[in-house]
CSV table of C-alpha atoms in Angstrom, one decimal:
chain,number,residue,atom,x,y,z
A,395,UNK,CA,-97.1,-43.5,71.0
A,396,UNK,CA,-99.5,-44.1,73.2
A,397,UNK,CA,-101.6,-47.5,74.2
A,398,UNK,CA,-104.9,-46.8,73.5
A,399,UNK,CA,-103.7,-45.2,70.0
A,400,UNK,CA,-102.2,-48.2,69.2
A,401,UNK,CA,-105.2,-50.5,69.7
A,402,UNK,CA,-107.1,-48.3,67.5
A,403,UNK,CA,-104.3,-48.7,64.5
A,404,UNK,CA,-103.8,-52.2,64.9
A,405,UNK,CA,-107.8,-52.7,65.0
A,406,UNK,CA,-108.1,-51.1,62.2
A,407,UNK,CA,-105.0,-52.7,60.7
A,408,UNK,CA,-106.5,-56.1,61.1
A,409,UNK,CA,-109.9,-55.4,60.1
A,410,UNK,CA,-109.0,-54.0,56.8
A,411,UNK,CA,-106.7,-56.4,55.9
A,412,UNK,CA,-109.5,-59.1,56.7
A,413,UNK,CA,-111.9,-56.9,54.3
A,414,UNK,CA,-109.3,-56.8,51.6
A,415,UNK,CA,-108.0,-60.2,51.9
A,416,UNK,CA,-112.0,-61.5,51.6
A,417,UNK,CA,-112.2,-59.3,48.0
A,418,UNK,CA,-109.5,-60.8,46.5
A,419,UNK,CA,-110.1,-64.8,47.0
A,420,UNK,CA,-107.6,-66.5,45.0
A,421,UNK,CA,-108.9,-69.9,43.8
A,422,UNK,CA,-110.4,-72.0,41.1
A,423,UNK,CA,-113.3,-70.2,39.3
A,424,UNK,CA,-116.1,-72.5,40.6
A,425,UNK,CA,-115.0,-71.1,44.4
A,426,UNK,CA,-114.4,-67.8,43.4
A,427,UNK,CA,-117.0,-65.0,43.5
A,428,UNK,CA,-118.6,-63.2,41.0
A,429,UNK,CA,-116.5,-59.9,40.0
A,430,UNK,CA,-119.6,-58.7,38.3
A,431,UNK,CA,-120.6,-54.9,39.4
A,432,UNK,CA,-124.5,-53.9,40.2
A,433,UNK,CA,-126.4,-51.6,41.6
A,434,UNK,CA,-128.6,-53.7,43.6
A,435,UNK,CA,-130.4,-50.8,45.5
A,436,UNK,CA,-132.0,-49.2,42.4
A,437,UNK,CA,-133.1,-52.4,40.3
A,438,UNK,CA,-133.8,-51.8,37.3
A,439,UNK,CA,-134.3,-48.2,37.2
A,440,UNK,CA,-130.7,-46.9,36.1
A,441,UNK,CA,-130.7,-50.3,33.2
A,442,UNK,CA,-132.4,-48.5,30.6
A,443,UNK,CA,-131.7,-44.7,31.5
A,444,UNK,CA,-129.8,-44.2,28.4
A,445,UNK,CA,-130.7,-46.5,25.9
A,446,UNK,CA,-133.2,-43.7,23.5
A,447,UNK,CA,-129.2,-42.4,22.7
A,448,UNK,CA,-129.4,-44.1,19.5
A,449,UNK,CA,-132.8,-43.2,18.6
A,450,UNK,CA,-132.8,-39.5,18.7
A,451,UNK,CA,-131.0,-39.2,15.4
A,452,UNK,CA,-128.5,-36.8,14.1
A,453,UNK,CA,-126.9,-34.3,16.8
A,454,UNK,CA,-128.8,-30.9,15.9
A,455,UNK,CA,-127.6,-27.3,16.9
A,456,UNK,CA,-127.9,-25.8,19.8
A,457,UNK,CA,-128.2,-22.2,19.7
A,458,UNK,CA,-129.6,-19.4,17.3
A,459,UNK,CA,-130.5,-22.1,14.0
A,460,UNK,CA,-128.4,-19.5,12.3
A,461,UNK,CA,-126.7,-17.1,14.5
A,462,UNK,CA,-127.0,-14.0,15.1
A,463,UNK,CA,-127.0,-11.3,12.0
A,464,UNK,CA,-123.8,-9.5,11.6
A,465,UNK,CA,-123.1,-6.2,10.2
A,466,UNK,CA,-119.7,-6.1,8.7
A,467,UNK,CA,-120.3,-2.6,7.5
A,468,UNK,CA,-119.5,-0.4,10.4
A,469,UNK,CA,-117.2,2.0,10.4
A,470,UNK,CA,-116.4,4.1,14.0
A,471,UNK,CA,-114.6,7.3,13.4
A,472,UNK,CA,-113.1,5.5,10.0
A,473,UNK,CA,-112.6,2.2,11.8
A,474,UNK,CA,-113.9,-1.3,11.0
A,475,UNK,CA,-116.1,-3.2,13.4
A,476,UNK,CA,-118.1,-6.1,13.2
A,477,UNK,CA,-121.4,-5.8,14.9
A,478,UNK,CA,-124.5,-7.9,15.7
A,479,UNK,CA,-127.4,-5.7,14.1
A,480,UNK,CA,-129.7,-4.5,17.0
A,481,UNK,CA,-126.6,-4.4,19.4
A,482,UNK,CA,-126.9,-1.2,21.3
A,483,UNK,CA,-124.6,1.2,19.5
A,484,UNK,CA,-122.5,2.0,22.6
A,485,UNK,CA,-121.8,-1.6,23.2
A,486,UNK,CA,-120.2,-1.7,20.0
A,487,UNK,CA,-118.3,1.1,20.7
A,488,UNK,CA,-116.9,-0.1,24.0
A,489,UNK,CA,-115.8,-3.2,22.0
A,490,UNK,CA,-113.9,-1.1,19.1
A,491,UNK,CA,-112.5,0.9,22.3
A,492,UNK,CA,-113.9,4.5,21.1
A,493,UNK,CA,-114.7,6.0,24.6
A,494,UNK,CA,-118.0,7.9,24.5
A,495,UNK,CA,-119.3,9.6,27.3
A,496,UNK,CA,-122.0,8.3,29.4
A,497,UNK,CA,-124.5,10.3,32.2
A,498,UNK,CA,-127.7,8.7,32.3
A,499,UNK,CA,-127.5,5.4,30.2
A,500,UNK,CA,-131.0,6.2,28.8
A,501,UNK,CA,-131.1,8.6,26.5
A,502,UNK,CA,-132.4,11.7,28.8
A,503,UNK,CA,-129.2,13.7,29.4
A,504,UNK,CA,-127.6,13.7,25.9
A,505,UNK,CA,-123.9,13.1,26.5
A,506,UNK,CA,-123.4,10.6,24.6
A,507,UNK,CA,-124.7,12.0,21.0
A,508,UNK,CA,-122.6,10.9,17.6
A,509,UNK,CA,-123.6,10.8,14.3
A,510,UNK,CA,-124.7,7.7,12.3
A,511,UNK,CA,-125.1,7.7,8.8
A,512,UNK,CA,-125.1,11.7,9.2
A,513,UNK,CA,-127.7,12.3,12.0
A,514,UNK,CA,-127.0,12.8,15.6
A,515,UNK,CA,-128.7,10.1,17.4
A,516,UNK,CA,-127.9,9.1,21.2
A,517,UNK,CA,-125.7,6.2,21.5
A,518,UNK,CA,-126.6,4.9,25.1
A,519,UNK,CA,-130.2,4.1,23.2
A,520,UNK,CA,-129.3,3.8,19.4
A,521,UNK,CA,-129.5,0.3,17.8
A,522,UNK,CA,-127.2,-1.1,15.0
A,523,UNK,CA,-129.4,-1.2,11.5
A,524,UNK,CA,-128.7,-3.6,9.1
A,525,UNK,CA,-126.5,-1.9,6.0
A,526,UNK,CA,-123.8,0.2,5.9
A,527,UNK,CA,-123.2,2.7,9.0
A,528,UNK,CA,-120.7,5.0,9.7
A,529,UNK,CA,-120.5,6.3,13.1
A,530,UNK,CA,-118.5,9.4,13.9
A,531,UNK,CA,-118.3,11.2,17.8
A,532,UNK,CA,-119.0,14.5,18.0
């Protein structure tokens, strides 16, 4: 190893041990000092930076107050999906895994037409109503 390398671990040997050793002073309590943790640099700032905890009262929900309103009443091609109502109909279709194809994604081509409740309507643009649906591809 070399010299100079081993001045620099012994340095640091010794002064770490002298930090260490100085932490831990083993004595009576009057000589000892004070193992009591502060944060000196920000005073009094962090003391009281929680303490309105108790006084903001029972935890309330966070989200929708009541969720979103599902439609348990769709059917795709004779098959039961649940659906939010005013999902985008081919949203719920990707979910049930019925492919329907897609050109334009707004309504203008007319790929994507099924029938809902009996009337061809474009899915790419097509909302989920509340109530009974029945979706079947064309």
């Amino acid at each position: 190893m070399n010299r100079c390398l081993k001045k620099i671990l012994m340095l640091f040997f010794v002064t770490t041990s002298a930090f260490v050793a100085d932490a831990f002073v083993v004595g009576p309590p009057s000589q000892t000092r004070s193992s009591k943790t502060e944060l000196s640099i920000f005073g009094n700032a962090l003391k009281d930076a929680f303490a309105n905890d108790d006084k903001l009262g029972p935890r309330k929900n966070a989200g929708l107050k009541n969720g979103p309103k599902k439609n348990e009443q769709v059917t795709i091609n004779g098959k039961s999906v649940n659906a939010v109502v005013g999902q985008k109909l081919k949203v719920v279709a990707s979910s049930a895994r019925v492919k329907i194809p897609y050109n334009c994604n707004q309504g203008d081509c007319g790929t994507c037409v099924v029938k809902m409740n009996g009337r061809k309507v474009k899915a790419c643009s097509t909302n989920i109503p509340s109530g009974k649906v029945t979706i079947q591809t064309i």
